Short mmCIF file of C-alpha atoms in Angstrom, two decimals:
data_model
loop_
_atom_site.label_atom_id
_atom_site.label_comp_id
_atom_site.label_asym_id
_atom_site.label_seq_id
_atom_site.Cartn_x
_atom_site.Cartn_y
_atom_site.Cartn_z
CA UNK A 1 -3.33 10.03 0.59
CA UNK A 2 -4.19 11.59 -2.70
CA UNK A 3 -7.27 10.46 -4.58
CA UNK A 4 -7.28 10.08 -8.35
CA UNK A 5 -10.73 9.90 -9.89
CA UNK A 6 -10.61 8.68 -13.49
CA UNK A 7 -14.32 9.04 -13.83
CA UNK A 8 -14.50 12.78 -13.11
CA UNK A 9 -10.85 13.25 -14.16
CA UNK A 10 -9.91 14.90 -10.91
CA UNK A 11 -7.07 14.57 -8.48
CA UNK A 12 -7.67 15.46 -4.83
CA UNK A 13 -4.95 16.23 -2.30
CA UNK A 14 -5.21 17.13 1.38
CA UNK A 15 -3.07 19.86 2.91
CA UNK A 16 -3.12 20.49 6.65
CA UNK A 17 -2.11 23.78 8.32
CA UNK A 18 -0.64 22.96 11.72
CA UNK A 19 0.74 25.15 14.49
CA UNK A 20 0.20 26.48 18.01
CA UNK A 21 -2.97 28.28 19.11
CA UNK A 22 -3.49 31.75 17.64
CA UNK A 23 -0.55 31.44 15.21
CA UNK A 24 -2.74 32.35 12.21
CA UNK A 25 -3.74 29.07 10.55
CA UNK A 26 -7.36 30.10 10.10
CA UNK A 27 -6.24 33.58 8.99
CA UNK A 28 -4.19 31.94 6.21
CA UNK A 29 -7.27 30.10 4.93
CA UNK A 30 -9.48 33.17 5.27
CA UNK A 31 -7.08 35.19 3.14
CA UNK A 32 -6.87 32.46 0.50
CA UNK A 33 -10.65 32.26 0.48
CA UNK A 34 -11.04 36.01 0.13
CA UNK A 35 -8.56 36.31 -2.73
CA UNK A 36 -9.54 33.31 -4.85
CA UNK A 37 -11.90 33.47 -7.83
CA UNK A 38 -15.37 32.16 -6.97
CA UNK A 39 -15.14 29.43 -9.63
CA UNK A 40 -11.92 28.08 -8.13
CA UNK A 41 -13.14 27.67 -4.59
CA UNK A 42 -15.88 25.99 -2.61
CA UNK A 43 -17.45 27.13 0.60
CA UNK A 44 -15.15 27.66 3.55
CA UNK A 45 -16.29 25.80 6.62
CA UNK A 46 -15.15 26.81 10.10
CA UNK A 47 -16.08 24.69 13.07
CA UNK A 48 -15.24 27.22 15.74
CA UNK A 49 -16.27 28.18 19.25
CA UNK A 50 -18.34 31.29 19.96
CA UNK A 51 -15.12 33.20 20.47
CA UNK A 52 -13.90 32.12 17.02
CA UNK A 53 -11.30 29.69 18.23
CA UNK A 54 -11.12 26.65 15.96
CA UNK A 55 -12.93 23.78 17.67
CA UNK A 56 -12.52 20.98 15.15
CA UNK A 57 -11.24 22.24 11.80
CA UNK A 58 -11.54 24.79 9.01
CA UNK A 59 -11.99 23.42 5.53
CA UNK A 60 -11.48 25.11 2.17
CA UNK A 61 -11.69 23.26 -1.16
CA UNK A 62 -9.60 24.88 -3.85
CA UNK A 63 -9.16 24.14 -7.52
CA UNK A 64 -5.80 25.03 -9.04
CA UNK A 65 -6.27 24.18 -12.70
CA UNK A 66 -5.56 21.23 -14.97
CA UNK A 67 -2.55 18.99 -15.33
CA UNK A 68 -2.62 16.56 -18.24
CA UNK A 69 -6.39 16.69 -18.43
CA UNK A 70 -6.89 16.17 -14.72
CA UNK A 71 -8.35 18.93 -12.57
CA UNK A 72 -6.24 19.44 -9.44
CA UNK A 73 -8.27 19.97 -6.30
CA UNK A 74 -6.69 20.80 -2.99
CA UNK A 75 -8.53 20.39 0.27
CA UNK A 76 -7.05 22.77 2.83
CA UNK A 77 -7.64 21.99 6.49
CA UNK A 78 -6.50 23.65 9.70
CA UNK A 79 -6.26 21.93 13.05
CA UNK A 80 -7.33 23.46 16.37
CA UNK A 81 -4.11 24.82 17.85
CA UNK A 82 -4.97 24.80 21.52
CA UNK A 83 -3.12 22.09 23.43
CA UNK A 84 -6.19 20.33 24.82
CA UNK A 85 -7.69 19.64 21.39
CA UNK A 86 -5.11 17.00 20.61
CA UNK A 87 -7.63 14.23 19.91
CA UNK A 88 -9.19 16.37 17.14
CA UNK A 89 -5.79 17.22 15.67
CA UNK A 90 -4.97 13.56 15.24
CA UNK A 91 -8.17 12.94 13.30
CA UNK A 92 -7.51 15.75 10.85
CA UNK A 93 -4.07 14.43 9.96
CA UNK A 94 -5.61 11.25 8.55
CA UNK A 95 -4.86 10.94 4.86
CA UNK A 96 -2.72 14.09 4.74
CA UNK A 97 -0.61 14.74 1.62
CA UNK A 98 1.25 17.84 2.77
CA UNK A 99 1.76 19.91 5.91
CA UNK A 100 2.24 23.65 6.42
CA UNK A 101 3.58 24.46 9.87
CA UNK A 102 2.57 28.00 10.78
CA UNK A 103 4.92 29.33 13.44
CA UNK A 104 4.14 32.38 15.55
CA UNK A 105 7.22 34.63 15.23
CA UNK A 106 6.76 36.26 18.64
CA UNK A 107 9.59 35.40 21.04
CA UNK A 108 7.08 34.59 23.78
CA UNK A 109 5.51 31.91 21.57
CA UNK A 110 8.73 30.06 20.80
CA UNK A 111 8.07 27.34 23.32
CA UNK A 112 4.51 26.91 21.99
CA UNK A 113 5.96 26.56 18.47
CA UNK A 114 8.39 23.89 19.56
CA UNK A 115 5.74 22.03 21.50
CA UNK A 116 3.33 22.10 18.57
CA UNK A 117 6.01 20.90 16.15
CA UNK A 118 6.87 17.99 18.41
CA UNK A 119 3.16 17.25 18.71
CA UNK A 120 2.89 17.24 14.89
CA UNK A 121 5.72 14.72 14.65
CA UNK A 122 4.18 12.45 17.29
CA UNK A 123 0.66 12.61 15.84
CA UNK A 124 1.93 11.91 12.33
CA UNK A 125 3.94 8.92 13.46
CA UNK A 126 0.85 7.53 15.19
CA UNK A 127 -0.77 7.50 11.75
CA UNK A 128 2.27 5.83 10.24
CA UNK A 129 3.72 8.97 8.66
CA UNK A 130 7.18 10.42 9.06
CA UNK A 131 7.36 14.20 8.82
CA UNK A 132 10.76 13.95 7.12
CA UNK A 133 9.25 12.02 4.20
CA UNK A 134 6.18 14.21 3.78
CA UNK A 135 5.82 17.37 1.67
CA UNK A 136 6.35 19.97 4.38
CA UNK A 137 6.96 23.73 4.54
CA UNK A 138 7.23 26.21 7.41
CA UNK A 139 5.72 29.68 7.55
CA UNK A 140 7.03 32.28 10.02
CA UNK A 141 3.90 34.33 10.58
CA UNK A 142 3.35 37.71 12.26
CA UNK A 143 6.59 39.22 10.93
CA UNK A 144 5.15 42.70 11.50
CA UNK A 145 5.02 42.40 15.28
CA UNK A 146 7.67 44.30 17.25
CA UNK A 147 8.46 41.29 19.43
CA UNK A 148 9.10 38.96 16.48
CA UNK A 149 12.23 36.84 16.78
CA UNK A 150 14.84 37.03 14.03
CA UNK A 151 14.55 34.69 11.05
CA UNK A 152 17.94 33.19 11.94
CA UNK A 153 16.70 32.34 15.41
CA UNK A 154 13.45 30.84 14.09
CA UNK A 155 15.32 28.88 11.47
CA UNK A 156 17.79 27.52 14.02
CA UNK A 157 15.06 26.36 16.40
CA UNK A 158 12.31 25.24 14.05
CA UNK A 159 13.92 24.25 10.78
CA UNK A 160 16.97 22.07 11.39
CA UNK A 161 16.18 19.96 8.30
CA UNK A 162 16.11 23.06 6.12
CA UNK A 163 12.70 22.56 4.51
CA UNK A 164 11.27 25.45 2.43
CA UNK A 165 10.42 28.37 4.73
CA UNK A 166 8.45 31.56 4.21
CA UNK A 167 7.89 34.80 6.07
CA UNK A 168 4.32 35.98 6.33
CA UNK A 169 1.85 38.45 7.74
CA UNK A 170 -1.30 36.39 7.24
CA UNK A 171 -3.62 39.22 8.29
CA UNK A 172 -2.46 41.29 5.29
CA UNK A 173 -1.87 38.26 3.07
CA UNK A 174 1.85 38.79 2.66
CA UNK A 175 3.51 35.38 2.15
CA UNK A 176 0.25 33.43 2.28
CA UNK A 177 0.12 32.43 -1.38
CA UNK A 178 3.90 31.84 -1.54
CA UNK A 179 3.44 29.27 1.21
CA UNK A 180 0.44 27.66 -0.47
CA UNK A 181 2.15 27.45 -3.84
CA UNK A 182 5.24 25.89 -2.29
CA UNK A 183 3.32 23.13 -0.50
CA UNK A 184 1.05 22.45 -3.50
CA UNK A 185 4.12 22.09 -5.70
CA UNK A 186 5.80 19.70 -3.28
CA UNK A 187 2.62 17.59 -3.08
CA UNK A 188 2.39 17.35 -6.87
CA UNK A 189 6.09 16.49 -7.14
CA UNK A 190 5.55 13.74 -4.58
CA UNK A 191 2.63 12.46 -6.62
CA UNK A 192 4.84 12.31 -9.66
CA UNK A 193 7.51 10.42 -7.71
CA UNK A 194 4.94 8.00 -6.32
CA UNK A 195 3.55 7.33 -9.78
CA UNK A 196 6.79 6.10 -11.22
CA UNK B 1 4.01 6.23 3.75
CA UNK B 2 0.81 4.49 4.84
CA UNK B 3 -1.01 3.87 1.59
CA UNK B 4 0.12 5.82 -1.43
CA UNK B 5 -3.11 6.82 -3.09
CA UNK B 6 -6.70 5.95 -3.64
CA UNK B 7 -7.91 5.58 -7.20
CA UNK B 8 -11.40 5.47 -8.68
CA UNK B 9 -11.76 3.93 -12.14
CA UNK B 10 -14.60 4.52 -14.56
CA UNK B 11 -15.86 0.94 -14.36
CA UNK B 12 -16.20 0.86 -10.57
CA UNK B 13 -17.55 4.40 -10.52
CA UNK B 14 -20.40 3.37 -12.81
CA UNK B 15 -21.18 0.39 -10.60
CA UNK B 16 -21.11 2.49 -7.43
CA UNK B 17 -23.26 5.21 -9.01
CA UNK B 18 -25.80 2.56 -10.06
CA UNK B 19 -26.02 1.17 -6.51
CA UNK B 20 -26.45 4.69 -5.07
CA UNK B 21 -29.16 5.44 -7.62
CA UNK B 22 -30.99 2.25 -6.83
CA UNK B 23 -30.74 2.86 -3.08
CA UNK B 24 -32.09 6.38 -3.52
CA UNK B 25 -35.10 5.11 -5.44
CA UNK B 26 -35.84 2.03 -3.35
CA UNK B 27 -35.54 3.82 -0.02
CA UNK B 28 -37.59 6.77 -1.25
CA UNK B 29 -34.90 9.14 -0.08
CA UNK B 30 -33.80 12.56 -1.33
CA UNK B 31 -30.06 12.13 -1.65
CA UNK B 32 -27.54 9.33 -1.35
CA UNK B 33 -23.81 9.83 -1.39
CA UNK B 34 -20.66 7.88 -0.79
CA UNK B 35 -17.58 9.44 0.80
CA UNK B 36 -14.21 8.00 1.67
CA UNK B 37 -12.99 8.35 5.24
CA UNK B 38 -10.65 11.18 4.25
CA UNK B 39 -13.56 13.31 3.12
CA UNK B 40 -13.44 12.81 -0.65
CA UNK B 41 -16.78 12.51 -2.38
CA UNK B 42 -16.91 9.28 -4.42
CA UNK B 43 -20.44 9.31 -5.86
CA UNK B 44 -23.84 10.84 -5.30
CA UNK B 45 -27.42 10.27 -6.41
CA UNK B 46 -30.75 12.06 -6.07
CA UNK B 47 -31.52 15.75 -5.64
CA UNK B 48 -27.97 17.05 -5.32
CA UNK B 49 -28.41 20.26 -7.38
CA UNK B 50 -28.73 22.63 -4.42
CA UNK B 51 -26.43 20.73 -2.12
CA UNK B 52 -22.84 21.60 -1.37
CA UNK B 53 -21.66 18.01 -1.71
CA UNK B 54 -17.97 18.85 -1.17
CA UNK B 55 -18.71 20.37 2.23
CA UNK B 56 -21.09 17.54 3.07
CA UNK B 57 -18.39 15.01 2.26
CA UNK B 58 -15.77 16.73 4.38
CA UNK B 59 -18.10 17.20 7.36
CA UNK B 60 -19.37 13.63 7.15
CA UNK B 61 -15.81 12.34 7.28
CA UNK B 62 -15.11 14.68 10.22
CA UNK B 63 -18.24 13.41 11.94
CA UNK B 64 -17.28 9.76 11.45
CA UNK B 65 -13.73 10.49 12.60
CA UNK B 66 -15.00 12.23 15.75
CA UNK B 67 -17.51 9.51 16.64
CA UNK B 68 -14.82 6.92 15.87
CA UNK B 69 -12.61 8.69 18.42
CA UNK B 70 -15.48 8.55 20.94
CA UNK B 71 -16.00 4.85 20.23
CA UNK B 72 -12.36 4.07 20.98
CA UNK B 73 -12.56 6.00 24.26
CA UNK B 74 -15.32 3.70 25.51
CA UNK B 75 -13.69 0.56 24.14
CA UNK B 76 -15.69 0.17 20.91
CA UNK B 77 -13.98 -0.32 17.56
CA UNK B 78 -16.29 2.14 15.81
CA UNK B 79 -19.94 3.16 15.64
CA UNK B 80 -20.94 1.76 12.29
CA UNK B 81 -24.29 3.58 12.06
CA UNK B 82 -25.17 7.18 12.94
CA UNK B 83 -28.58 8.75 12.67
CA UNK B 84 -29.37 12.46 12.86
CA UNK B 85 -33.00 13.45 13.10
CA UNK B 86 -34.10 16.88 11.92
CA UNK B 87 -37.44 18.65 11.72
CA UNK B 88 -37.84 17.86 8.03
CA UNK B 89 -34.81 15.96 6.85
CA UNK B 90 -32.86 13.19 8.49
CA UNK B 91 -29.37 11.83 7.92
CA UNK B 92 -28.49 8.16 8.03
CA UNK B 93 -24.75 7.54 7.98
CA UNK B 94 -23.13 4.11 7.88
CA UNK B 95 -19.65 2.74 7.36
CA UNK B 96 -19.21 0.32 4.49
CA UNK B 97 -16.39 -2.19 4.49
CA UNK B 98 -14.57 -0.23 7.20
CA UNK B 99 -13.39 2.24 4.59
CA UNK B 100 -16.13 4.30 2.96
CA UNK B 101 -19.14 6.15 4.34
CA UNK B 102 -22.64 5.87 2.93
CA UNK B 103 -24.94 8.81 3.62
CA UNK B 104 -28.68 8.89 3.01
CA UNK B 105 -30.77 12.05 3.37
CA UNK B 106 -34.49 11.39 3.66
CA UNK B 107 -37.70 13.08 4.80
CA UNK B 108 -41.14 11.85 5.89
CA UNK B 109 -41.78 10.21 2.53
CA UNK B 110 -39.52 7.47 3.80
CA UNK B 111 -38.81 5.99 7.22
CA UNK B 112 -35.80 4.99 9.27
CA UNK B 113 -36.83 1.34 9.03
CA UNK B 114 -37.01 1.37 5.25
CA UNK B 115 -33.73 3.26 4.93
CA UNK B 116 -31.95 0.83 7.25
CA UNK B 117 -33.27 -2.14 5.32
CA UNK B 118 -32.23 -0.79 1.93
CA UNK B 119 -28.89 0.47 3.22
CA UNK B 120 -28.08 -3.03 4.42
CA UNK B 121 -28.52 -4.49 0.95
CA UNK B 122 -26.68 -1.62 -0.77
CA UNK B 123 -23.80 -1.90 1.71
CA UNK B 124 -23.17 -5.49 0.70
CA UNK B 125 -23.09 -4.53 -2.96
CA UNK B 126 -20.86 -1.52 -2.32
CA UNK B 127 -18.55 -3.59 -0.13
CA UNK B 128 -18.02 -6.04 -2.98
CA UNK B 129 -17.30 -3.24 -5.47
CA UNK B 130 -14.84 -1.60 -3.06
CA UNK B 131 -13.02 -4.90 -2.66
CA UNK B 132 -12.79 -5.30 -6.41
CA UNK B 133 -11.49 -1.71 -6.62
CA UNK B 134 -8.89 -2.37 -3.93
CA UNK B 135 -7.59 -5.40 -5.77
CA UNK B 136 -7.32 -3.34 -8.92
CA UNK B 137 -5.45 -0.52 -7.14
CA UNK B 138 -3.04 -2.98 -5.58
CA UNK B 139 -2.29 -4.78 -8.81
CA UNK B 140 -1.96 -1.28 -10.38
CA UNK B 141 -2.14 -2.63 -13.90
CA UNK B 142 -3.11 0.84 -15.11
CA UNK B 143 -0.30 3.41 -15.09
CA UNK B 144 -0.82 6.64 -13.18
CA UNK B 145 -1.40 9.74 -15.31
CA UNK B 146 1.08 11.52 -13.09
CA UNK B 147 4.12 9.44 -13.97
CA UNK B 148 4.60 11.59 -17.05
CA UNK B 149 4.09 15.09 -15.64
CA UNK B 150 7.02 17.44 -15.81
CA UNK B 151 8.18 20.20 -13.48
CA UNK B 152 7.01 22.55 -16.19
CA UNK B 153 3.45 21.20 -15.98
CA UNK B 154 3.50 21.90 -12.27
CA UNK B 155 5.00 25.38 -12.73
CA UNK B 156 2.32 26.22 -15.30
CA UNK B 157 -0.37 25.76 -12.66
CA UNK B 158 1.06 28.62 -10.68
CA UNK B 159 1.50 31.18 -13.41
CA UNK B 160 -0.46 34.27 -12.53
#
């Protein structure tokens, strides 16, 4: 649910990075944080365990510039990917405006990808959302790994609805901003549609 | 879609800011701020200069969401008041009208009793303003600024 503030002339949108454990959601945010001008970003918050696994969420506020006199602010969140943190994942989806599904390209992680995607669908519907009506993109991460599945295979299994998809190596940043731009654009287009 | 968007208008913002200001003064606290349950900061008052209010807002919402989850697990609807006690500063968090979160930061110049008392009064005022705001959003007499944006406007944001 976007938030339009006429008083401060700002528009806030919430984007959630979803995906199985260790797929690179936090790495996406860390790269965005590292490569963004200080004036365009806030502090990045990571609620993680001692072994740096996300416990609750990561949060990164980002400012993208002005549209028609309104400053666009995106709040990027990640969910904890590990299966047993499902209760936390549900909470973070509240009020979401757009979803990035980060898939782990490794063949061994295909089942985890599918399980996480199904979990996303279920958790969204519990909040009254339908993934098919929500701004939504998929990122195939870890393209540099030797055991990465082919794009055709990933597409066939994870993207039957043909939503925008991107290849990425989040640790080097390749594909990270393409993904972010795509979801931000979709969210703004949705806002425009909703305003009519 | 659940609820399309949340809007804050100048008129209601001024009213909310005035209530927060008054609460901050009357409860002798350092900072007061109002956050919506999705983590958006709505208004703040007091010594906010050195505070990262965006992070505070997001973490407060996360905190309320997590304790709300705990409440449901033990059969409660929600915990409407949370209190965190620190060595110097304390946090008093309460839910207003089921929708927004009122946060008060105070030190030993105030007391939990005083804060609770003042928060109660402010909550009623804020609840009424939020209701008025909701009615306004639902009647949507004011057009959204985003009805007129073009694809070009959006593309311009992403020019390097």
